[in-house]
Coordinates of C-alpha atoms in Angstrom, one line a residue:
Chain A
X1 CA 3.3 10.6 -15.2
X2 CA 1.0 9.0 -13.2
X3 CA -2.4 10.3 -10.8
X4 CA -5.2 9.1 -9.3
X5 CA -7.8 10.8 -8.0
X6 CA -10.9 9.8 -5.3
X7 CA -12.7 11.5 -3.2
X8 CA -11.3 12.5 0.1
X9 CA -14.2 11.8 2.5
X10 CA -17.5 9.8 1.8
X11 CA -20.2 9.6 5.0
X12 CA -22.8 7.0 5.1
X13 CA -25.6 5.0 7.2
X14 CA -25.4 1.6 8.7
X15 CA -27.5 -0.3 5.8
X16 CA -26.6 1.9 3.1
X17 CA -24.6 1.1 -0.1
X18 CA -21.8 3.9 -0.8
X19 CA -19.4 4.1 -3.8
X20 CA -16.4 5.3 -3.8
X21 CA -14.8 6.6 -7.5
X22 CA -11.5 6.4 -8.7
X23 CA -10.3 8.2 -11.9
X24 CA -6.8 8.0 -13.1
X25 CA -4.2 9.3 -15.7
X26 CA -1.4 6.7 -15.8
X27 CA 1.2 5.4 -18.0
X28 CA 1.4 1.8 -18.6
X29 CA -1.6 0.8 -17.1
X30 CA -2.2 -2.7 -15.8
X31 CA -5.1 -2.8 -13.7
X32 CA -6.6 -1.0 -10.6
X33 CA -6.8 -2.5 -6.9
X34 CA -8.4 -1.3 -4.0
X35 CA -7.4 -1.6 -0.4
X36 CA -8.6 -0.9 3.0
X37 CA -6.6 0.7 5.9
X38 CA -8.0 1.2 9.4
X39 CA -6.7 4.0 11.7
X40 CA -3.2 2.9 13.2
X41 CA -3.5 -0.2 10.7
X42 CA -2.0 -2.4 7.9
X43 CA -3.3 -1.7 4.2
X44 CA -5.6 -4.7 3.7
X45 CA -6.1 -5.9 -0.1
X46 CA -9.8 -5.9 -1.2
X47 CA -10.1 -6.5 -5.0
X48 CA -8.3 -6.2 -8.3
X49 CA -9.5 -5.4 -12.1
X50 CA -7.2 -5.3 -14.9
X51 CA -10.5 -6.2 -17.3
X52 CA -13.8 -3.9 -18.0
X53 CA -16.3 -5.1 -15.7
X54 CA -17.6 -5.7 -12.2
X55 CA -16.0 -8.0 -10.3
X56 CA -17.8 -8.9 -6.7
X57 CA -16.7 -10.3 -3.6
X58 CA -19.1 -10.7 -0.9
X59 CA -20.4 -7.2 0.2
X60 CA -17.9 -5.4 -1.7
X61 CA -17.8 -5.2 -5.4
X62 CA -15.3 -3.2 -7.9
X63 CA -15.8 -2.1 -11.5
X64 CA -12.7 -1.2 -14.2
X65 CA -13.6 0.7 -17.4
X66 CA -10.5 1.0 -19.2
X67 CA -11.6 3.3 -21.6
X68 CA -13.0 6.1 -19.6
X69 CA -9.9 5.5 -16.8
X70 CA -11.9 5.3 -14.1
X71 CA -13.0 2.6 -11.5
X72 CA -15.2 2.3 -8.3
X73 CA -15.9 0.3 -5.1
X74 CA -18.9 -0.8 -4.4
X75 CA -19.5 -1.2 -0.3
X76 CA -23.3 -2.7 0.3
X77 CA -24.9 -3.2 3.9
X78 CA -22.4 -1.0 5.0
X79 CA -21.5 -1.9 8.6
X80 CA -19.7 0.4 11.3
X81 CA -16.8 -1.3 10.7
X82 CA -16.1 -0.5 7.2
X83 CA -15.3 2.7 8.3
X84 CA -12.0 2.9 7.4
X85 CA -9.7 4.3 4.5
X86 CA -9.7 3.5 1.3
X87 CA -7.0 3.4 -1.6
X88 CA -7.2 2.8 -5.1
X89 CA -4.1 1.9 -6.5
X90 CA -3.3 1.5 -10.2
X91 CA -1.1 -1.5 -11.3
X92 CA 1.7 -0.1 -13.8
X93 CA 4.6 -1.4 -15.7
X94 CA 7.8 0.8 -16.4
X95 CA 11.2 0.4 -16.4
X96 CA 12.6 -1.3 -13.6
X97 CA 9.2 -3.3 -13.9
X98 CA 5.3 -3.2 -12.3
X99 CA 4.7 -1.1 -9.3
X100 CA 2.2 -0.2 -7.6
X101 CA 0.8 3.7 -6.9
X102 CA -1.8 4.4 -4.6
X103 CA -4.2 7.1 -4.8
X104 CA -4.4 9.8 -2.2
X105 CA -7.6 7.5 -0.3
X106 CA -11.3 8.1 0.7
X107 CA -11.8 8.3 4.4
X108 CA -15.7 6.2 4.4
X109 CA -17.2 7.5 8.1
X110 CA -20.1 4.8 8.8
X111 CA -22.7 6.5 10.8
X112 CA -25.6 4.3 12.8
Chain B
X1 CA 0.8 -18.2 7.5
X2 CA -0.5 -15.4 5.6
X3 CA 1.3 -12.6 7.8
X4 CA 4.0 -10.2 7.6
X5 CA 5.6 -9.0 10.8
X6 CA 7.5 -6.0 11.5
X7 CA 9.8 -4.9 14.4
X8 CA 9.9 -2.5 16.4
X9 CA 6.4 -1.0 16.2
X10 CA 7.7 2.3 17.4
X11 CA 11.0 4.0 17.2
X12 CA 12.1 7.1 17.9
X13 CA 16.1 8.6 17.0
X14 CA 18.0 11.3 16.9
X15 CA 19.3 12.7 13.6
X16 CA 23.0 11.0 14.3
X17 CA 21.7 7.9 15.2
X18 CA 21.5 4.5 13.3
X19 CA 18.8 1.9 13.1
X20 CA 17.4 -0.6 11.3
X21 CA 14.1 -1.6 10.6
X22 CA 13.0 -5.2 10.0
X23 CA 10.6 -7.1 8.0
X24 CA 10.0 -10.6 7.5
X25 CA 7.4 -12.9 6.1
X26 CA 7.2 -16.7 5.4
X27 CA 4.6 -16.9 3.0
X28 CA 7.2 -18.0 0.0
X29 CA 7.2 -14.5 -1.6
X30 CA 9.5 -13.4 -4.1
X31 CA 9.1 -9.8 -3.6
X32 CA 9.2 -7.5 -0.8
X33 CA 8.5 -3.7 -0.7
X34 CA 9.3 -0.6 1.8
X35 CA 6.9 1.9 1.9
X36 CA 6.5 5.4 3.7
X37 CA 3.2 6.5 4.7
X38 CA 2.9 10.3 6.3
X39 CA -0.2 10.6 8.2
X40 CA -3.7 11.0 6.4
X41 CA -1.6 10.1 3.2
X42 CA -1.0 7.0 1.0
X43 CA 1.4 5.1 1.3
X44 CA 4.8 5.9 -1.4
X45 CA 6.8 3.2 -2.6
X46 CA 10.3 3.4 -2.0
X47 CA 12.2 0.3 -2.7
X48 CA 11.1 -3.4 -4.3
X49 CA 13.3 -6.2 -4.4
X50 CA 12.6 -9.4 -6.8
X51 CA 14.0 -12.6 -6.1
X52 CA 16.8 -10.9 -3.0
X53 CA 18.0 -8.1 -5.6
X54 CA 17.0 -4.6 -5.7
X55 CA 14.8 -3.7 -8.8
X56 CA 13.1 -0.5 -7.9
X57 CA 14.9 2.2 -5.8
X58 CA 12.1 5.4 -6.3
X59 CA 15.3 8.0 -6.0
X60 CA 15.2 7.5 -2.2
X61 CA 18.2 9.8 -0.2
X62 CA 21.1 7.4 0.4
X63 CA 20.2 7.9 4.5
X64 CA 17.2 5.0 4.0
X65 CA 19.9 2.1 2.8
X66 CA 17.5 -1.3 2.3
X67 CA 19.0 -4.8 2.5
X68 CA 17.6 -8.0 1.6
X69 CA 19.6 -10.9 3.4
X70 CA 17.7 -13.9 2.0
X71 CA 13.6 -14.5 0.4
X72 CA 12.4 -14.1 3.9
X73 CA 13.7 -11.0 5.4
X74 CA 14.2 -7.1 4.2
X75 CA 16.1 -4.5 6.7
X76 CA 16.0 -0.9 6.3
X77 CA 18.9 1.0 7.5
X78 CA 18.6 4.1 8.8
X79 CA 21.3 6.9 9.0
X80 CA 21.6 10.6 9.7
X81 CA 17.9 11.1 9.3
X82 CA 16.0 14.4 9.5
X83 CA 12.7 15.5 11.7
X84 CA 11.0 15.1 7.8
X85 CA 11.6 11.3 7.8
X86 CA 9.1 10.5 10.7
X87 CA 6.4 8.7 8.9
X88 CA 4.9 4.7 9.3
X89 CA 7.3 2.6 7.5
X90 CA 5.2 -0.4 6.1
X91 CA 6.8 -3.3 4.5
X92 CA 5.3 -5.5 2.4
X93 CA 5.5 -8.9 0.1
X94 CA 3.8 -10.4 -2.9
X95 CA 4.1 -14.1 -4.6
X96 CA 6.1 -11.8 -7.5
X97 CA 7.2 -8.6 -8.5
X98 CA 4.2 -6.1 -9.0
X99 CA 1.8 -8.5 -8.2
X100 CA -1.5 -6.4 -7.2
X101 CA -2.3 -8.3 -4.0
X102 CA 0.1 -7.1 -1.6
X103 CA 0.2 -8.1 1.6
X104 CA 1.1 -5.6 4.6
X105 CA 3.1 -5.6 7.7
X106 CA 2.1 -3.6 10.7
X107 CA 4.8 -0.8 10.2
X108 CA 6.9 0.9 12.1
X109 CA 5.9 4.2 13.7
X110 CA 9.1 6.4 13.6
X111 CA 10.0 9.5 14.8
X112 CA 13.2 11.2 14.0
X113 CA 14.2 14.3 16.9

């Protein structure tokens, strides 16, 4: 089978960095993506791992270890508009071929 | 054009109704997902197509009936739906087939009364 689990709320400052942590049990295991959903909005891709390490992409960074299944996003100089959700989402291949299964989300509140 | 588009936004049937749902995109993707997303909740997948044929159907009730009329568009029929089915219905596409950056329609905010 597959799960993910994440935190379900994270609250920070204006300025701040927050991480968000994403442990998983899954089954033909790929790699892990993150994405970004505003209230009433579209899923918005933010980074992918499918190697150990840290990859960084502006202000946001993400970080795979394989061998502990688990993952995080890294948000620095947070800004009031990076509060939003946010889904990990593990990248798995089974019969019928890869899909892709989102964790339950972490709602980031960005206070000033 | 890096943009998936959805119609309508909202919708709202009746149980005995029928409807479709449409998605398109013309970004030269090969694959194009339906998701269902209940509020405060991830979204599920429910049905991939690869190349304009169905490869992943997650064991959705026959009343959600997908079609894929050429690489550009995806419908999603709906049929005798129940009060449980009202969710945001999210399409979206990717250059392949489980390709990790997906890209997102609007959805379609339905409500089944």
């Amino acid at each position: 089978g597959q799960s993910l689990e994440q935190p379900s709320e994270v609250t920070a400052v204006e300025g701040a960095i927050v991480q968000i942590n994403c442990t998983y049990q899954t089954s033909g295991f790929y790699g892990l993506s993150w994405y970004q959903q505003h209230d009433g909005g579209a899923p918005t891709f933010l980074s992918y791992n499918a190697l150990d390490g840290l990859e960084e992409t502006g202000r946001f960074s993400s970080f795979l270890s394989r061998s502990d299944s688990y993952g995080y996003l890294l948000l620095q100089e947070l800004q009031m508009k990076d509060s939003a959700s946010y889904f990990c989402a593990v990248r798995a291949i089974n019969t019928g071929g890869f899909k892709t299964i989102f964790g339950a989300g972490t709602r980031l509140f960005v206070k000033a | 054009d890096t943009e998936v588009t959805q119609t309508p936004k909202h919708l709202v049937m009746g149980m005995t109704n029928k409807k479709s749902l449409k998605c398109e995109q013309h970004m030269g993707h090969r694959a194009m997902y339906w998701y269902k997303q209940k509020a405060k909740k991830p979204p599920e997948l429910m049905f991939v197509y690869s190349y304009e044929k169905l490869s992943i159907n997650e064991s959705v009730p026959s009343r959600f009936s997908p079609e894929c009329p050429n690489s550009s568009l995806l419908n999603l029929h709906l049929h005798a739906l129940q009060p449980e089915d009202s969710a945001l219905y999210l399409c979206a596409s990717s250059q392949e087939s489980g390709d990790y950056e997906q890209y997102f329609g609007p959805g379609t905010r339905l409500t089944v009364t």
